[in-house]
């Protein structure tokens, strides 16, 4: 019997990986986005989550059993983030309600659940690390909480089960994605190599020296599908990281070695990528033309502001994922290999040069 899944935000860094995993597991997959594009094994569904009428039309005849919510829209303030992003969740679940087909809904949020929203990121009184699911919510407004509440309310009304997934910084490929450290560092390293500029760590002394972790999109996708298929995972929230820990004073050199460049030793001075790359748009366009790359628009590839936010944090960020381990999720990916796999894919897809 065919299993049917709807991935909301299928063109994003999380959604595209989830869709690929679901296809490999034999699901009939529908991928929803404003401009869903073309992904192997995925039926595109073009709709705007903020316009219910487009959702009703686009989903006519589609009755998914599992729904994966992997998208959000960044706004100027947290109040607007709450209003817009909770509305997107509510709208899709309202439209699906009449179909009476949904068995499980998975929502992807992230570690801002513990660190606070952008306006108060890493500030105030935060939970002790490693972050654990039983630490609960901070006493601040946070659009992740609003999204969760929409899922909880719909589950109570409609009777489906749910799971919440909180990745750390994600490693994966996606053009035009607002939060994309792996791709950003690949582009930055390429520019350094092509121009002879030093490959400088942009972040804080704390991040350079402290333990941390990350989340490969394949690890996230694996946990999403596992939770949707595992009764013990019903109605639970889960952290999801690769399973290893590292320090940036080690990883920075690993990344430099992969690109064949020398990593400059960190001198304790923060040099944000937004400042280092402020005039790099034309440089990247020239690199892209010289090497015949697929994308010459730097803003479609790199998100320096988000990488700066992660690497500039003044606190240690380590995530505990024992909860899903105890329930049977055994996925593991070494983070340096996750970076290298991404870089190889970017080369294969002509996003960065082959050498």
Short mmCIF file of C-alpha atoms in Angstrom, two decimals:
data_model
loop_
_atom_site.label_atom_id
_atom_site.label_comp_id
_atom_site.label_asym_id
_atom_site.label_seq_id
_atom_site.Cartn_x
_atom_site.Cartn_y
_atom_site.Cartn_z
CA UNK A 1 0.00 0.00 0.00
CA UNK A 2 1.45 3.37 -1.05
CA UNK A 3 2.29 5.82 1.71
CA UNK A 4 1.47 9.44 0.86
CA UNK A 5 3.43 12.42 2.16
CA UNK A 6 3.19 16.18 1.69
CA UNK A 7 6.42 18.14 2.21
CA UNK A 8 5.70 21.82 2.84
CA UNK A 9 8.71 23.91 1.84
CA UNK A 10 10.07 21.32 -0.57
CA UNK A 11 12.60 23.66 -2.21
CA UNK A 12 14.30 24.52 1.07
CA UNK A 13 17.39 23.02 2.64
CA UNK A 14 15.27 20.84 4.97
CA UNK A 15 12.32 20.05 2.72
CA UNK A 16 14.31 18.92 -0.30
CA UNK A 17 16.26 16.45 1.85
CA UNK A 18 13.09 15.17 3.49
CA UNK A 19 11.47 14.64 0.09
CA UNK A 20 14.51 12.76 -1.21
CA UNK A 21 14.46 10.47 1.83
CA UNK A 22 10.73 9.82 1.53
CA UNK A 23 11.04 8.94 -2.16
CA UNK A 24 13.81 6.47 -1.32
CA UNK A 25 11.51 4.89 1.28
CA UNK A 26 8.72 4.28 -1.23
CA UNK A 27 6.42 7.18 -0.38
CA UNK A 28 4.26 8.96 -2.89
CA UNK A 29 5.58 12.48 -2.30
CA UNK A 30 3.99 15.84 -3.00
CA UNK A 31 6.20 18.89 -2.62
CA UNK A 32 4.57 22.23 -1.84
CA UNK A 33 6.20 25.63 -2.37
CA UNK A 34 5.39 28.86 -4.14
CA UNK A 35 7.73 27.73 -6.93
CA UNK A 36 8.26 24.01 -6.30
CA UNK A 37 10.63 23.28 -9.18
CA UNK A 38 11.49 19.76 -10.30
CA UNK A 39 12.79 17.05 -7.92
CA UNK A 40 13.05 13.38 -8.84
CA UNK A 41 10.05 11.38 -7.63
CA UNK A 42 8.24 14.44 -6.23
CA UNK A 43 4.95 15.78 -7.57
CA UNK A 44 5.16 19.59 -7.44
CA UNK A 45 2.37 21.55 -5.75
CA UNK A 46 2.49 25.32 -6.31
CA UNK A 47 0.71 27.36 -3.63
CA UNK A 48 1.17 30.25 -1.21
CA UNK A 49 0.80 29.31 2.45
CA UNK A 50 -0.48 32.79 3.24
CA UNK A 51 -3.29 32.47 0.67
CA UNK A 52 -5.66 29.65 1.69
CA UNK A 53 -7.52 29.84 -1.60
CA UNK A 54 -4.38 28.82 -3.49
CA UNK A 55 -3.86 25.94 -1.07
CA UNK A 56 -7.39 24.63 -1.56
CA UNK A 57 -7.02 24.68 -5.33
CA UNK A 58 -3.50 23.20 -5.39
CA UNK A 59 -4.36 20.38 -2.98
CA UNK A 60 -7.58 19.36 -4.71
CA UNK A 61 -7.44 15.59 -5.08
CA UNK A 62 -4.39 15.21 -2.79
CA UNK A 63 -4.97 13.47 0.55
CA UNK A 64 -1.66 13.02 2.42
CA UNK A 65 -1.26 10.71 5.39
CA UNK A 66 1.88 12.42 6.67
CA UNK A 67 2.72 16.12 6.52
CA UNK A 68 6.21 17.58 6.96
CA UNK A 69 6.31 21.32 7.77
CA UNK A 70 9.81 22.56 6.90
CA UNK A 71 9.41 26.22 5.98
CA UNK A 72 9.28 29.72 7.46
CA UNK A 73 9.47 33.34 6.32
CA UNK A 74 11.76 35.78 8.10
CA UNK A 75 10.13 39.08 9.13
CA UNK A 76 11.42 42.37 10.56
CA UNK A 77 10.24 41.73 14.13
CA UNK A 78 9.46 38.68 16.24
CA UNK A 79 5.83 39.75 16.50
CA UNK A 80 5.62 39.66 12.70
CA UNK A 81 7.50 36.34 12.65
CA UNK A 82 4.85 34.95 14.99
CA UNK A 83 1.93 36.33 13.00
CA UNK A 84 3.17 35.20 9.59
CA UNK A 85 4.71 31.83 10.44
CA UNK A 86 1.90 30.64 12.69
CA UNK A 87 -0.59 31.63 9.98
CA UNK A 88 1.25 29.47 7.44
CA UNK A 89 0.99 26.42 9.70
CA UNK A 90 -2.65 27.11 10.55
CA UNK A 91 -3.64 27.66 6.91
CA UNK A 92 -2.22 24.38 5.61
CA UNK A 93 -3.68 22.34 8.47
CA UNK A 94 -7.07 24.04 8.07
CA UNK A 95 -7.17 23.17 4.38
CA UNK A 96 -6.14 19.57 5.04
CA UNK A 97 -8.74 19.15 7.80
CA UNK A 98 -11.64 18.54 5.44
CA UNK A 99 -9.80 15.66 3.76
CA UNK A 100 -9.64 13.66 7.03
CA UNK A 101 -6.55 11.88 5.70
CA UNK A 102 -3.75 13.21 7.92
CA UNK A 103 -2.33 10.67 10.36
CA UNK A 104 0.86 12.44 11.43
CA UNK A 105 2.32 15.98 11.22
CA UNK A 106 6.04 16.69 11.70
CA UNK A 107 7.20 20.25 12.34
CA UNK A 108 10.83 21.34 11.96
CA UNK A 109 11.93 24.26 14.14
CA UNK A 110 15.42 24.55 15.65
CA UNK A 111 17.64 25.47 18.58
CA UNK A 112 16.21 28.98 18.81
CA UNK A 113 13.70 27.10 20.94
CA UNK A 114 16.46 27.19 23.61
CA UNK A 115 18.50 30.20 22.45
CA UNK A 116 15.66 32.65 21.88
CA UNK A 117 14.50 34.46 18.72
CA UNK A 118 16.74 36.66 16.57
CA UNK A 119 15.86 39.76 18.62
CA UNK A 120 17.15 38.12 21.84
CA UNK A 121 19.44 35.46 20.38
CA UNK A 122 21.76 33.90 22.94
CA UNK A 123 20.95 36.56 25.55
CA UNK A 124 19.39 36.55 28.99
CA UNK A 125 18.96 33.45 31.11
CA UNK A 126 19.34 30.37 28.91
CA UNK A 127 19.10 26.65 29.69
CA UNK A 128 22.26 24.79 30.62
CA UNK A 129 24.02 22.91 27.85
CA UNK A 130 23.69 20.38 26.44
CA UNK A 131 20.18 21.48 25.48
CA UNK A 132 17.53 18.89 26.39
CA UNK A 133 13.91 18.67 25.35
CA UNK A 134 12.65 18.68 28.95
CA UNK A 135 14.06 22.17 29.52
CA UNK A 136 10.89 23.63 28.02
CA UNK A 137 10.28 27.09 26.64
CA UNK A 138 11.95 30.40 27.43
CA UNK A 139 9.81 33.21 28.82
CA UNK A 140 10.01 35.21 25.58
CA UNK A 141 7.95 35.50 22.42
CA UNK A 142 9.16 33.02 19.83
CA UNK A 143 7.59 32.07 16.51
CA UNK A 144 8.71 28.46 16.99
CA UNK A 145 6.40 28.25 19.99
CA UNK A 146 3.55 29.75 17.98
CA UNK A 147 4.07 27.19 15.20
CA UNK A 148 4.07 24.38 17.73
CA UNK A 149 0.84 25.67 19.28
CA UNK A 150 -0.90 25.60 15.90
CA UNK A 151 0.15 21.98 15.41
CA UNK A 152 -0.97 21.03 18.93
CA UNK A 153 -4.36 22.72 18.47
CA UNK A 154 -5.01 21.05 15.11
CA UNK A 155 -3.92 17.65 16.47
CA UNK A 156 -6.39 17.99 19.32
CA UNK A 157 -9.20 18.84 16.90
CA UNK A 158 -8.34 16.41 14.11
CA UNK A 159 -6.86 13.47 16.00
CA UNK A 160 -3.50 13.15 14.22
CA UNK A 161 -0.20 12.52 15.98
CA UNK A 162 2.71 14.95 15.79
CA UNK A 163 6.45 15.24 16.23
CA UNK A 164 8.65 18.32 16.66
CA UNK A 165 12.24 18.32 15.35
CA UNK A 166 14.91 20.78 16.49
CA UNK A 167 18.09 20.67 14.39
CA UNK A 168 21.18 22.73 15.12
CA UNK A 169 22.86 24.63 12.24
CA UNK A 170 22.08 22.62 9.11
CA UNK A 171 24.54 21.36 6.50
CA UNK A 172 22.96 20.88 3.09
CA UNK A 173 22.45 22.28 -0.38
CA UNK A 174 19.71 24.76 -1.27
CA UNK A 175 19.80 27.77 -3.57
CA UNK A 176 18.26 30.92 -2.14
CA UNK A 177 18.09 29.55 1.41
CA UNK A 178 18.30 32.10 4.22
CA UNK A 179 20.22 29.87 6.64
CA UNK A 180 22.98 27.96 4.91
CA UNK A 181 26.36 27.79 6.66
CA UNK A 182 27.89 24.92 4.69
CA UNK A 183 27.23 26.52 1.33
CA UNK A 184 28.26 29.94 2.67
CA UNK A 185 31.61 28.60 3.88
CA UNK A 186 32.16 26.81 0.55
CA UNK A 187 31.64 30.07 -1.33
CA UNK A 188 33.81 32.02 1.13
CA UNK A 189 36.63 29.46 0.88
CA UNK A 190 36.41 29.55 -2.92
CA UNK A 191 36.70 33.34 -2.94
CA UNK A 192 39.69 33.17 -0.59
CA UNK A 193 41.36 30.59 -2.82
CA UNK A 194 40.68 32.52 -6.03
CA UNK A 195 41.79 35.91 -4.66
CA UNK A 196 44.54 34.88 -2.26
CA UNK A 197 42.71 36.41 0.68
CA UNK A 198 43.27 34.84 4.12
CA UNK A 199 40.72 32.24 5.22
CA UNK A 200 39.76 33.93 8.49
CA UNK A 201 37.42 32.59 11.14
CA UNK A 202 34.67 35.21 11.41
CA UNK A 203 33.28 34.37 14.83
CA UNK A 204 33.87 34.64 18.57
CA UNK A 205 36.62 33.27 20.79
CA UNK A 206 33.97 31.19 22.60
CA UNK A 207 32.89 29.48 19.39
CA UNK A 208 36.49 28.96 18.30
CA UNK A 209 37.35 27.14 21.52
CA UNK A 210 34.08 25.54 22.73
CA UNK A 211 32.49 22.24 21.81
CA UNK A 212 29.56 22.41 19.42
CA UNK A 213 27.59 20.26 16.94
CA UNK A 214 25.66 20.54 13.67
CA UNK A 215 22.91 18.75 11.72
CA UNK A 216 23.28 17.24 8.26
CA UNK A 217 20.06 17.38 6.22
CA UNK A 218 20.26 13.60 5.76
CA UNK A 219 20.28 13.11 9.53
CA UNK A 220 17.27 15.39 9.92
CA UNK A 221 15.42 13.63 7.10
CA UNK A 222 16.14 10.27 8.65
CA UNK A 223 14.72 11.33 11.99
CA UNK A 224 11.65 12.86 10.36
CA UNK A 225 10.75 9.62 8.59
CA UNK A 226 11.64 7.51 11.64
CA UNK A 227 9.33 9.57 13.88
CA UNK A 228 6.47 9.37 11.39
CA UNK A 229 6.73 5.58 11.32
CA UNK A 230 7.52 4.82 14.99
CA UNK A 231 4.63 4.60 17.48
CA UNK A 232 6.95 5.35 20.42
CA UNK A 233 7.83 8.69 18.80
CA UNK A 234 4.25 9.91 18.61
CA UNK A 235 3.53 13.30 20.21
CA UNK A 236 7.15 13.92 21.18
CA UNK A 237 9.69 16.69 20.60
CA UNK A 238 13.22 15.77 19.49
CA UNK A 239 16.58 17.43 19.17
CA UNK A 240 18.49 16.23 16.12
CA UNK A 241 22.22 16.62 15.49
CA UNK A 242 24.81 14.49 13.74
CA UNK A 243 25.92 12.65 16.86
CA UNK A 244 29.48 13.98 17.17
CA UNK A 245 30.93 17.15 18.72
CA UNK A 246 33.84 19.31 17.56
CA UNK A 247 35.62 22.61 18.08
CA UNK A 248 35.88 25.19 15.34
CA UNK A 249 39.63 25.52 15.99
CA UNK A 250 39.80 21.98 14.53
CA UNK A 251 37.02 22.15 11.93
CA UNK A 252 38.24 25.42 10.40
CA UNK A 253 41.53 23.76 9.46
CA UNK A 254 39.71 20.67 8.14
CA UNK A 255 37.65 22.85 5.80
CA UNK A 256 40.71 24.81 4.68
CA UNK A 257 42.60 21.59 3.93
CA UNK A 258 39.73 20.32 1.77
CA UNK A 259 39.91 23.46 -0.38
CA UNK A 260 43.70 23.39 -0.51
CA UNK A 261 44.13 26.69 1.31
CA UNK A 262 45.75 27.69 4.59
CA UNK A 263 43.58 28.63 7.54
CA UNK A 264 44.71 31.80 9.28
CA UNK A 265 45.13 31.27 13.01
CA UNK A 266 42.39 33.03 14.97
CA UNK A 267 43.70 36.03 16.93
CA UNK A 268 40.58 36.59 19.03
CA UNK A 269 39.21 39.42 16.85
CA UNK A 270 35.75 38.90 15.35
CA UNK A 271 35.67 39.62 11.62
CA UNK A 272 32.06 38.92 10.53
CA UNK A 273 31.51 37.49 7.07
CA UNK A 274 29.02 40.26 6.35
CA UNK A 275 31.97 42.66 6.55
CA UNK A 276 34.48 40.37 4.82
CA UNK A 277 32.11 39.59 1.92
CA UNK A 278 30.38 42.95 1.57
CA UNK A 279 31.94 43.65 -1.84
CA UNK A 280 32.16 40.07 -3.09
CA UNK A 281 29.10 39.98 -5.38
CA UNK A 282 31.05 41.07 -8.45
CA UNK A 283 34.04 38.91 -7.51
CA UNK A 284 31.76 35.87 -7.33
CA UNK A 285 30.13 36.72 -10.66
CA UNK A 286 33.59 36.80 -12.25
CA UNK A 287 34.53 33.47 -10.66
CA UNK A 288 31.27 31.94 -11.87
CA UNK A 289 31.83 33.17 -15.42
CA UNK A 290 35.45 32.01 -15.48
CA UNK A 291 34.58 28.50 -14.30
CA UNK A 292 31.20 28.15 -16.01
CA UNK A 293 29.29 27.82 -12.73
CA UNK A 294 25.53 27.38 -12.51
CA UNK A 295 24.83 30.38 -10.25
CA UNK A 296 26.58 33.75 -10.43
CA UNK A 297 24.29 35.55 -7.92
CA UNK A 298 26.13 35.47 -4.59
CA UNK A 299 22.97 36.24 -2.62
CA UNK A 300 21.43 32.98 -3.86
CA UNK A 301 24.29 30.94 -2.44
CA UNK A 302 25.58 32.56 0.74
CA UNK A 303 23.93 33.84 3.92
CA UNK A 304 26.77 35.60 5.79
CA UNK A 305 24.43 37.18 8.36
CA UNK A 306 23.22 33.79 9.57
CA UNK A 307 26.68 32.23 9.64
CA UNK A 308 27.83 35.25 11.67
CA UNK A 309 24.96 34.75 14.11
CA UNK A 310 25.97 31.13 14.70
CA UNK A 311 29.74 31.59 14.79
CA UNK A 312 29.55 34.79 16.82
CA UNK A 313 27.59 33.37 19.74
CA UNK A 314 29.08 34.19 23.15
CA UNK A 315 28.00 30.86 24.65
CA UNK A 316 28.70 27.18 24.12
CA UNK A 317 26.00 25.39 22.14
CA UNK A 318 25.86 21.60 22.45
CA UNK A 319 22.74 19.52 21.92
CA UNK A 320 21.62 16.33 23.64
CA UNK A 321 19.68 13.86 21.49
CA UNK A 322 19.44 10.99 23.94
CA UNK A 323 15.66 11.09 23.79
CA UNK A 324 15.37 9.80 20.23
CA UNK A 325 18.32 7.44 20.82
CA UNK A 326 16.46 5.79 23.69
CA UNK A 327 13.43 5.34 21.43
CA UNK A 328 15.43 3.69 18.66
CA UNK A 329 16.77 6.35 16.28
CA UNK A 330 20.37 5.38 15.52
CA UNK A 331 21.40 7.76 12.73
CA UNK A 332 24.94 9.18 12.82
CA UNK A 333 27.00 11.36 10.45
CA UNK A 334 30.49 12.74 11.22
CA UNK A 335 30.27 16.50 10.75
CA UNK A 336 33.54 16.96 8.85
CA UNK A 337 32.38 14.28 6.41
CA UNK A 338 29.02 16.04 6.16
CA UNK A 339 30.84 19.21 5.06
CA UNK A 340 33.00 17.30 2.59
CA UNK A 341 30.00 15.47 1.08
CA UNK A 342 28.27 18.83 0.60
CA UNK A 343 31.36 20.38 -1.01
CA UNK A 344 31.62 17.44 -3.43
CA UNK A 345 27.96 17.84 -4.35
CA UNK A 346 28.45 21.57 -4.91
CA UNK A 347 31.30 20.75 -7.27
CA UNK A 348 29.31 18.10 -9.11
CA UNK A 349 26.40 20.52 -9.56
CA UNK A 350 28.75 23.30 -10.71
CA UNK A 351 27.95 25.57 -7.77
CA UNK A 352 31.66 25.89 -6.88
CA UNK A 353 34.69 25.23 -9.11
CA UNK A 354 36.06 21.71 -9.50
CA UNK A 355 39.48 22.67 -8.19
#
